[in-house]
Coordinates of N, CA and C in Angstrom, one line a residue:
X272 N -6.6 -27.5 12.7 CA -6.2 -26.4 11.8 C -7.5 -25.6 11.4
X273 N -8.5 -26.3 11.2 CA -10.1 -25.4 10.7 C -10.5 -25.0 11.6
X274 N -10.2 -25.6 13.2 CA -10.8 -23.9 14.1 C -10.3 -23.3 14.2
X275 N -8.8 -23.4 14.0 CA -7.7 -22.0 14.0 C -8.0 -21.2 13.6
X276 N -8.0 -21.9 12.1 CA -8.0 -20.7 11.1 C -9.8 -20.2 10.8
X277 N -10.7 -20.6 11.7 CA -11.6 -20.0 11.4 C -11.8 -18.8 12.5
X278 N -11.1 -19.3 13.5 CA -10.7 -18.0 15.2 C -10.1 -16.8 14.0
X279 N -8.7 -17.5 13.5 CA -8.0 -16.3 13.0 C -8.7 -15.5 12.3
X280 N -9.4 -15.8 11.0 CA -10.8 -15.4 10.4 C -11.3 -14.3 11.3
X281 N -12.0 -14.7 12.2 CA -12.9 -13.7 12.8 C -12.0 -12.8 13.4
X282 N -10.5 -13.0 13.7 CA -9.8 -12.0 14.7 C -9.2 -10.7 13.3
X283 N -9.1 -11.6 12.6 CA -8.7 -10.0 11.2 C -9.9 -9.8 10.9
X284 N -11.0 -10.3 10.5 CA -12.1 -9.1 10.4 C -12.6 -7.6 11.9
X285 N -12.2 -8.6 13.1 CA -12.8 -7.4 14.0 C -11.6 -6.8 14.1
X286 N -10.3 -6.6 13.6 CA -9.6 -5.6 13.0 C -9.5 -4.7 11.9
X287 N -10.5 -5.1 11.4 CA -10.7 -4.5 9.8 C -9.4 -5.0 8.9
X288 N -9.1 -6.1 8.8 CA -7.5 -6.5 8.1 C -8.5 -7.5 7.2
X289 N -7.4 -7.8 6.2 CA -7.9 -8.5 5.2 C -6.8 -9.5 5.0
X290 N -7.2 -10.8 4.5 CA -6.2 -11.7 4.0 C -5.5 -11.5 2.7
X291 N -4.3 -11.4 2.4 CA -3.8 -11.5 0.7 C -3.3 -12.8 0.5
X292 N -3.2 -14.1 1.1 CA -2.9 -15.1 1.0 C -3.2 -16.4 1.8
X293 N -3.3 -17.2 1.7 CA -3.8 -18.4 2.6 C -3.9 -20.1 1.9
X294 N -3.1 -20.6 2.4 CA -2.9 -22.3 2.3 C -2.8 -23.3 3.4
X295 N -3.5 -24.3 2.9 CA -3.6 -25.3 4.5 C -2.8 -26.6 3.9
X296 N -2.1 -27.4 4.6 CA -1.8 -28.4 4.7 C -2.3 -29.6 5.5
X297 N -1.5 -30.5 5.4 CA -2.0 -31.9 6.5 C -1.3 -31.2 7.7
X298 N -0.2 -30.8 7.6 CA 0.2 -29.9 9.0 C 0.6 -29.0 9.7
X299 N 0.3 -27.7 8.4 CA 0.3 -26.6 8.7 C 0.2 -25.9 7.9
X300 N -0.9 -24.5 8.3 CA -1.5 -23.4 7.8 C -1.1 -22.4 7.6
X301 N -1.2 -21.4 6.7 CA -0.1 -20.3 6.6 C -1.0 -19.1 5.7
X302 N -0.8 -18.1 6.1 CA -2.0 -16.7 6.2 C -0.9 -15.5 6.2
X303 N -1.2 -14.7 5.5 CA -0.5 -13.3 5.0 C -2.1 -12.7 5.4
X304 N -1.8 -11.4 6.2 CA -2.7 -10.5 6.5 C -2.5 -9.2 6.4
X305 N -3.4 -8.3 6.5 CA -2.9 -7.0 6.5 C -3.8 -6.5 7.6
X306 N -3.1 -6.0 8.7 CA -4.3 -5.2 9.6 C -3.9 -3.9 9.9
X307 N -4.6 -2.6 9.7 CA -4.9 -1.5 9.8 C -3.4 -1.2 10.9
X308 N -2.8 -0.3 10.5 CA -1.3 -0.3 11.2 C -1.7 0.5 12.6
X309 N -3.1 0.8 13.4 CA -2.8 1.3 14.2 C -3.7 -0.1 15.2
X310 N -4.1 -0.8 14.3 CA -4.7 -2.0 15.9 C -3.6 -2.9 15.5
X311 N -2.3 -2.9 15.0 CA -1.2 -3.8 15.1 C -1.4 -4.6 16.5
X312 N -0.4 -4.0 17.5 CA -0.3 -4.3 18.5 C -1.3 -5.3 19.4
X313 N -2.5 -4.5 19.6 CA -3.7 -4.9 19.8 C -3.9 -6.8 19.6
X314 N -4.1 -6.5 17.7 CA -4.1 -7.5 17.0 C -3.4 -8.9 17.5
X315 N -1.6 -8.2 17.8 CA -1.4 -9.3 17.9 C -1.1 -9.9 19.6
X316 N -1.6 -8.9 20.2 CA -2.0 -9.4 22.2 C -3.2 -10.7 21.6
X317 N -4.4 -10.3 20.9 CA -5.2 -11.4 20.9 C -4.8 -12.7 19.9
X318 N -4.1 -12.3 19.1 CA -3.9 -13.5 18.4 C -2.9 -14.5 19.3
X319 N -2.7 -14.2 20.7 CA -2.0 -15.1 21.3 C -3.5 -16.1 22.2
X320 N -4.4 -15.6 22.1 CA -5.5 -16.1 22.8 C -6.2 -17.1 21.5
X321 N -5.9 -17.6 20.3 CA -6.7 -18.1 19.4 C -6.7 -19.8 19.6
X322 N -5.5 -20.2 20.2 CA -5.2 -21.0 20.6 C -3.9 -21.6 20.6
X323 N -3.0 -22.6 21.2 CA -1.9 -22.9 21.2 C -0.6 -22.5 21.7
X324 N 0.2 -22.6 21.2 CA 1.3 -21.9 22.4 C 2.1 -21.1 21.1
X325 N 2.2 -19.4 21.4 CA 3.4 -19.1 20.5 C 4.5 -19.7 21.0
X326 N 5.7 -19.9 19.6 CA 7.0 -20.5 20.3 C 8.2 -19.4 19.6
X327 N 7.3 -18.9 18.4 CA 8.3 -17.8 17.5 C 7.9 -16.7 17.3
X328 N 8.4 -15.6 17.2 CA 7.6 -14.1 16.9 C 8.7 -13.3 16.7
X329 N 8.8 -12.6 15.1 CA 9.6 -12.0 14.8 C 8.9 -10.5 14.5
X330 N 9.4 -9.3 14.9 CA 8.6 -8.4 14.3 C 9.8 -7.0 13.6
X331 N 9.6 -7.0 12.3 CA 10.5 -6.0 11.3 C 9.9 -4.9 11.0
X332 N 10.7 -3.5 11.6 CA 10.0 -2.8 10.6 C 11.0 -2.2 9.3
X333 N 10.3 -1.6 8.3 CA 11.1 -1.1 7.3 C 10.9 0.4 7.6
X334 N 11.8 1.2 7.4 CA 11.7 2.5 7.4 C 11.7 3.0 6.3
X335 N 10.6 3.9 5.7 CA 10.9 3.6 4.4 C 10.9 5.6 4.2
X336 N 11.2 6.3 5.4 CA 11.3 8.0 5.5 C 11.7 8.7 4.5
X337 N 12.9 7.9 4.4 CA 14.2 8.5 3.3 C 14.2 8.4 2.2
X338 N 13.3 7.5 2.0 CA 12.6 6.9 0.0 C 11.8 7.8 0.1
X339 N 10.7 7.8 1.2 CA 9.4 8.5 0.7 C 10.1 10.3 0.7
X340 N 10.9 10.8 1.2 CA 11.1 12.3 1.4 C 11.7 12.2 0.3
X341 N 12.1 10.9 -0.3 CA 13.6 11.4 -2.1 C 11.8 11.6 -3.2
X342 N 11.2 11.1 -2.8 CA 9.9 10.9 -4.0 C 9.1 12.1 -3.7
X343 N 8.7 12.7 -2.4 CA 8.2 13.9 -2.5 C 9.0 15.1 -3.4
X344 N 10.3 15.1 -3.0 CA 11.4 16.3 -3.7 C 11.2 16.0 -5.2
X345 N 11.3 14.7 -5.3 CA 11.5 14.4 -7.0 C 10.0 15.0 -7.3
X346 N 9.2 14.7 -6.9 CA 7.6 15.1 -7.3 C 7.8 16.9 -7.3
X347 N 7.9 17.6 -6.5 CA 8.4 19.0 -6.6 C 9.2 19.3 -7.5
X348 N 10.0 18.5 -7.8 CA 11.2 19.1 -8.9 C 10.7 18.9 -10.1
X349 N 10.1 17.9 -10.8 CA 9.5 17.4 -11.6 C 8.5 18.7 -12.2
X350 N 7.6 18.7 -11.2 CA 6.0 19.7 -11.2 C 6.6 21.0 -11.6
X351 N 7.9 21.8 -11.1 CA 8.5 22.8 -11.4 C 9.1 22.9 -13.1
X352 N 9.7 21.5 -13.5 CA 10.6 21.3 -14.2 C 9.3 21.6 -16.0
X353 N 8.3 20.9 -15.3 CA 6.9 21.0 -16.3 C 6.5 22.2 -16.3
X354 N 6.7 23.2 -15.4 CA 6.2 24.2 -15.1 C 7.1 25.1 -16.4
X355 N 8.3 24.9 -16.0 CA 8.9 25.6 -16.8 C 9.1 25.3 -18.5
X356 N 8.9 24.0 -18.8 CA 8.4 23.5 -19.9 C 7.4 24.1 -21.0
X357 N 6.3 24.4 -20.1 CA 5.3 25.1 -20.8 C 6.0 26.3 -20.6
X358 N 5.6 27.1 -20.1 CA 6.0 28.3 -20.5 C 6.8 28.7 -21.7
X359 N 7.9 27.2 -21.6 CA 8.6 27.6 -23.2 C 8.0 26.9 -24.6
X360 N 6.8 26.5 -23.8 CA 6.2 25.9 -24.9 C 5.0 27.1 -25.5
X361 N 4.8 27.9 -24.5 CA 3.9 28.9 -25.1 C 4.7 30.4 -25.5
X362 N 5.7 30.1 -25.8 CA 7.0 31.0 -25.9 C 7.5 30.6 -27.7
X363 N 7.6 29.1 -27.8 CA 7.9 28.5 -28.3 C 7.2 29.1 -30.1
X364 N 8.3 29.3 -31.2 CA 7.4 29.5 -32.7 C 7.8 28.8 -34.1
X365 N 8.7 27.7 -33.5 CA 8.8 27.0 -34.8 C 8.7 25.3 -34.3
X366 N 7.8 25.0 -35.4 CA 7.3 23.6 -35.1 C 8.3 22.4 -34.4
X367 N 10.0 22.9 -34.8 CA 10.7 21.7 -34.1 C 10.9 22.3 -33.1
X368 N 10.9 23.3 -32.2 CA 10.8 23.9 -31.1 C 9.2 23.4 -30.3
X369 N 8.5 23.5 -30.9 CA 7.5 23.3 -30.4 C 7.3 21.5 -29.9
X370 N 7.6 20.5 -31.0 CA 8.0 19.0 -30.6 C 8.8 18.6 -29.9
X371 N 9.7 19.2 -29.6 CA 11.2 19.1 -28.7 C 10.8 19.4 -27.6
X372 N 9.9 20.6 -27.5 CA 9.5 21.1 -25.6 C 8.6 20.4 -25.6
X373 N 7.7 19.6 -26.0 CA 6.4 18.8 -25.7 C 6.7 17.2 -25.8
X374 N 7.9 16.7 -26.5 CA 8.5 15.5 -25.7 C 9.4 15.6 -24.7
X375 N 10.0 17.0 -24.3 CA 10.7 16.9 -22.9 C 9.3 16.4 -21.7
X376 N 8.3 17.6 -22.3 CA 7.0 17.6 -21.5 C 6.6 16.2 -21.1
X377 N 6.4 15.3 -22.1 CA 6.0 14.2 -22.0 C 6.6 13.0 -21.4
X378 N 8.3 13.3 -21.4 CA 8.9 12.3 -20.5 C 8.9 12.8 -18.9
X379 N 8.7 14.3 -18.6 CA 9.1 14.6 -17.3 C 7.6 14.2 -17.0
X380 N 6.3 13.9 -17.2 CA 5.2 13.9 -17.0 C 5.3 12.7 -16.7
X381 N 5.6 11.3 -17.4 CA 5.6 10.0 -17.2 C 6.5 10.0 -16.1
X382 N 7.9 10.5 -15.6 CA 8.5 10.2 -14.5 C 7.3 11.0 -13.3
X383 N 6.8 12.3 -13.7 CA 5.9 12.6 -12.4 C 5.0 11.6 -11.6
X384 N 4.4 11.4 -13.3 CA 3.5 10.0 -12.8 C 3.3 9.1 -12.3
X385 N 4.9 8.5 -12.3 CA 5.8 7.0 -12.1 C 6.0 7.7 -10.5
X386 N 6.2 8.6 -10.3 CA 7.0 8.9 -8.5 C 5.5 9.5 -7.9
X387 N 4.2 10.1 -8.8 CA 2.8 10.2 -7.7 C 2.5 8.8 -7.2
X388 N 2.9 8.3 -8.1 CA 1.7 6.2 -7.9 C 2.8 6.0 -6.9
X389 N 4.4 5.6 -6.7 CA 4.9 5.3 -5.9 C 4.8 6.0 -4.5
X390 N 4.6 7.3 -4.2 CA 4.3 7.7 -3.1 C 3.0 7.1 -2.7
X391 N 1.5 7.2 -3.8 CA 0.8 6.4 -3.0 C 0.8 5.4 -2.9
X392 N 1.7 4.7 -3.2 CA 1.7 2.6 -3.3 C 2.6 3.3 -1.2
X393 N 3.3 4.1 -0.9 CA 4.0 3.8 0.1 C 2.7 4.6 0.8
X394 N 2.1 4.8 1.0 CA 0.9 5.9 1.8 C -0.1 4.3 2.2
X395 N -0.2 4.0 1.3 CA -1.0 2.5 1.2 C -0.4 1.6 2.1
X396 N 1.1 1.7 1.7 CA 1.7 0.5 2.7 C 1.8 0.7 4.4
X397 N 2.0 1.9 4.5 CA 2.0 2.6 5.9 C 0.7 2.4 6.5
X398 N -0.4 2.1 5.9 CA -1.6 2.4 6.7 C -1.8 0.5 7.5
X399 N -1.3 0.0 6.6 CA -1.1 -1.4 7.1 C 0.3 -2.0 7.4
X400 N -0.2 -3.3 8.2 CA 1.1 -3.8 9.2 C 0.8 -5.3 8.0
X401 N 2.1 -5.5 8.1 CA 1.6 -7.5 7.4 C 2.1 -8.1 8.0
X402 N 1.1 -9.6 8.3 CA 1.8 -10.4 9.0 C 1.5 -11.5 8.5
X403 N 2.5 -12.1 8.8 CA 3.0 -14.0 8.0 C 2.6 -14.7 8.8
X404 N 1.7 -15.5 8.8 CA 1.4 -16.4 9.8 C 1.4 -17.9 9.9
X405 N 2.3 -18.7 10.7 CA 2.7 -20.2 10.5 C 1.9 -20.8 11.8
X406 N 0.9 -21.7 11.6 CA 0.4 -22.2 12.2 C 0.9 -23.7 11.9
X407 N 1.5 -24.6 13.2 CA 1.8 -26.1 12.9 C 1.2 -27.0 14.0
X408 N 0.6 -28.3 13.6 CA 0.6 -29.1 14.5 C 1.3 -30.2 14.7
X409 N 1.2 -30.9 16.0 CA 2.7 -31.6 15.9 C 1.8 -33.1 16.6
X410 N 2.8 -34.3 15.8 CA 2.8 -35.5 16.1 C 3.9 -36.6 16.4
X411 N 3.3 -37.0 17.2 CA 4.8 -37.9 17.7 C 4.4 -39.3 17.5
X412 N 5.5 -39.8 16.6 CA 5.1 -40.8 16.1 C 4.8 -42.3 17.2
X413 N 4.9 -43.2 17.2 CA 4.4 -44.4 18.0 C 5.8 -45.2 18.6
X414 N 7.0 -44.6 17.9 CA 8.1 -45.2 17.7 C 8.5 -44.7 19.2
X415 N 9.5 -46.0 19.8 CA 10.2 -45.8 21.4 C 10.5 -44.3 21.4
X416 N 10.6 -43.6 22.6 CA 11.2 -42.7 23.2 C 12.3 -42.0 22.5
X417 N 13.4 -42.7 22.1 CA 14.4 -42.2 21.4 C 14.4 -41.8 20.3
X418 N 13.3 -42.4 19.4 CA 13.1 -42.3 18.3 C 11.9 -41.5 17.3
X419 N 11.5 -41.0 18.8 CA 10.2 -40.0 18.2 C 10.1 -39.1 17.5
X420 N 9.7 -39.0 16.3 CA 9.8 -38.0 15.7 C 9.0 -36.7 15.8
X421 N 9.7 -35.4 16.0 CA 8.5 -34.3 16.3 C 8.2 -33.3 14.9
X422 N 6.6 -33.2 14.7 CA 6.5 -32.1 13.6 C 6.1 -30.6 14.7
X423 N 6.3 -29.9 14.3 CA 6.4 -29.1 15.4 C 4.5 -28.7 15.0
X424 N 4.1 -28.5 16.3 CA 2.9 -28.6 16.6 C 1.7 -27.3 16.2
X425 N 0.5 -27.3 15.9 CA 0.1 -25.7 15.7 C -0.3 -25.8 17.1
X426 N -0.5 -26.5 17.4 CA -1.0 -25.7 19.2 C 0.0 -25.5 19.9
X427 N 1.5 -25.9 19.7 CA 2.6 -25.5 20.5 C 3.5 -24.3 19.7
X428 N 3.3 -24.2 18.8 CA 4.1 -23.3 17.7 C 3.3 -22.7 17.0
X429 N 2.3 -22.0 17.4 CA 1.3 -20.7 16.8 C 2.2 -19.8 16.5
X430 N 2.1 -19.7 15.1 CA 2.9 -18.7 14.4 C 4.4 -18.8 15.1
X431 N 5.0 -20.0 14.3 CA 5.8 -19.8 14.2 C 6.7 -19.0 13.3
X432 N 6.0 -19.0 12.6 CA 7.1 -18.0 11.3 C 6.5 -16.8 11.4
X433 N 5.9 -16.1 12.3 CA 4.9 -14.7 12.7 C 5.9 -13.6 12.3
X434 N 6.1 -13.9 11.2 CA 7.1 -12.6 10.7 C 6.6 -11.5 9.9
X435 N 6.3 -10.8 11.4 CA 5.3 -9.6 11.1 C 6.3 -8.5 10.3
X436 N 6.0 -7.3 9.5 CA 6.3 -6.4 8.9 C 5.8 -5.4 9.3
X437 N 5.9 -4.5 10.2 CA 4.9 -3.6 10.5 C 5.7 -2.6 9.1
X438 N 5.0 -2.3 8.8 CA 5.1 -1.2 7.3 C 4.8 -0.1 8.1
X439 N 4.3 0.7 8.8 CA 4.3 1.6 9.7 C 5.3 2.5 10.4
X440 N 5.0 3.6 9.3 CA 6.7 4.7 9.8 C 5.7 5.5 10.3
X441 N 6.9 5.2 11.3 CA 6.0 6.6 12.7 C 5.9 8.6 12.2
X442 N 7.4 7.6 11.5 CA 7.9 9.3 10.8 C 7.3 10.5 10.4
X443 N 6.3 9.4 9.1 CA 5.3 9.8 8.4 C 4.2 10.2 8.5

C-alpha cells in the first residue's frame, strides 16, 4: 500500500492535482484528488501504470450549463435591479423613502453576492476533475480451496471505486 500510494503521490503532483482526502487501512487505501481538468485523461492512462490491475472504473460527468447560465442571468438582473435602486435612492426625499430603498438595496446586494461566489465556487469546480480512488489488496486465506476467502486485492483492483467526477463542462 506505501508504494502505491507514494507512485500515486508523485503521479498528482506531475499533474499539478492536489489531494483533499486520504486514509490507509490494513487493506485498503483511499485518496480524493483533484487534477487540473485538462490532464484528466492523461492522468488517468498513467494511473493505470502505478501498479496492479484495474478491475473498476467509473467516470461521471455533471453538467452543470444550465445552473451556471440561471446564475449568470440572476447576476445581470440583480446588477440592473441595484442599478435602478439607486437612482431612486438619489431621487428619493423623505427619510422612510430613503430606508425602504436602501434595504431593498441591501437585500438585492446580498443575493448578488450569494450568486457572484456561487458562479465562482462553479468556475473553480470546472477547472478540476475529482477522483475517488480505492486501492485494495487481497488475501487468501490458508483454508482448502472451497473455502478461501478473497479480500479483493490492491494489485488486482486498483481503483476500484475510481469514481471519477470529471466536473468539466465542455460547454463552458
Amino acid at each position: 500500500v506505501d508504494s502505491v500510494s507514494k507512485k500515486l503521490n508523485k503521479l498528482i503532483a506531475k499533474y499539478n492535482g492536489y489531494k483533499t482526502e486520504d486514509s490507509q487501512h490494513s487493506w485498503n487505501y483511499c485518496s480524493t484528488a483533484k487534477i487540473p481538468a485538462g490532464n484528466f485523461y492523461a492522468f488517468l492512462d498513467e494511473l493505470n501504470s502505478i501498479g496492479g490491475k484495474m478491475t473498476d472504473k467509473t467516470i461521471t460527468v455533471k453538467d452543470m450549463t444550465e445552473h451556471y447560465s440561471d446564475i449568470q442571468s440572476s447576476i445581470k438582473s440583480k446588477e440592473a435591479a441595484l442599478e435602478q435602486y439607486r437612482v431612486l435612492l438619489k431621487r428619493a426625499n423623505k427619510i422612510s423613502e430613503i430606508i425602504e430603498i436602501q434595504t431593498k438595496i441591501d437585500g438585492i446586494q446580498e443575493e448578488l453576492d450569494r450568486h457572484t461566489q456561487a458562479k465562482l465556487n462553479i468556475d473553480k469546480m470546472v477547472a478540476y476533475s475529482k477522483l475517488e480512488i480505492e486501492l485494495r489488496i487481497s488475501d487468501y486465506s490458508s483454508a482448502d480451496s472451497d473455502a478461501r476467502k478473497y479480500e479483493p486485492s490492491f494489485g488486482s483492483r486498483l481503483a476500484d471505486a475510481l469514481s471519477g467526477s470529471i466536473d468539466l463542462i465542455e460547454a463552458i
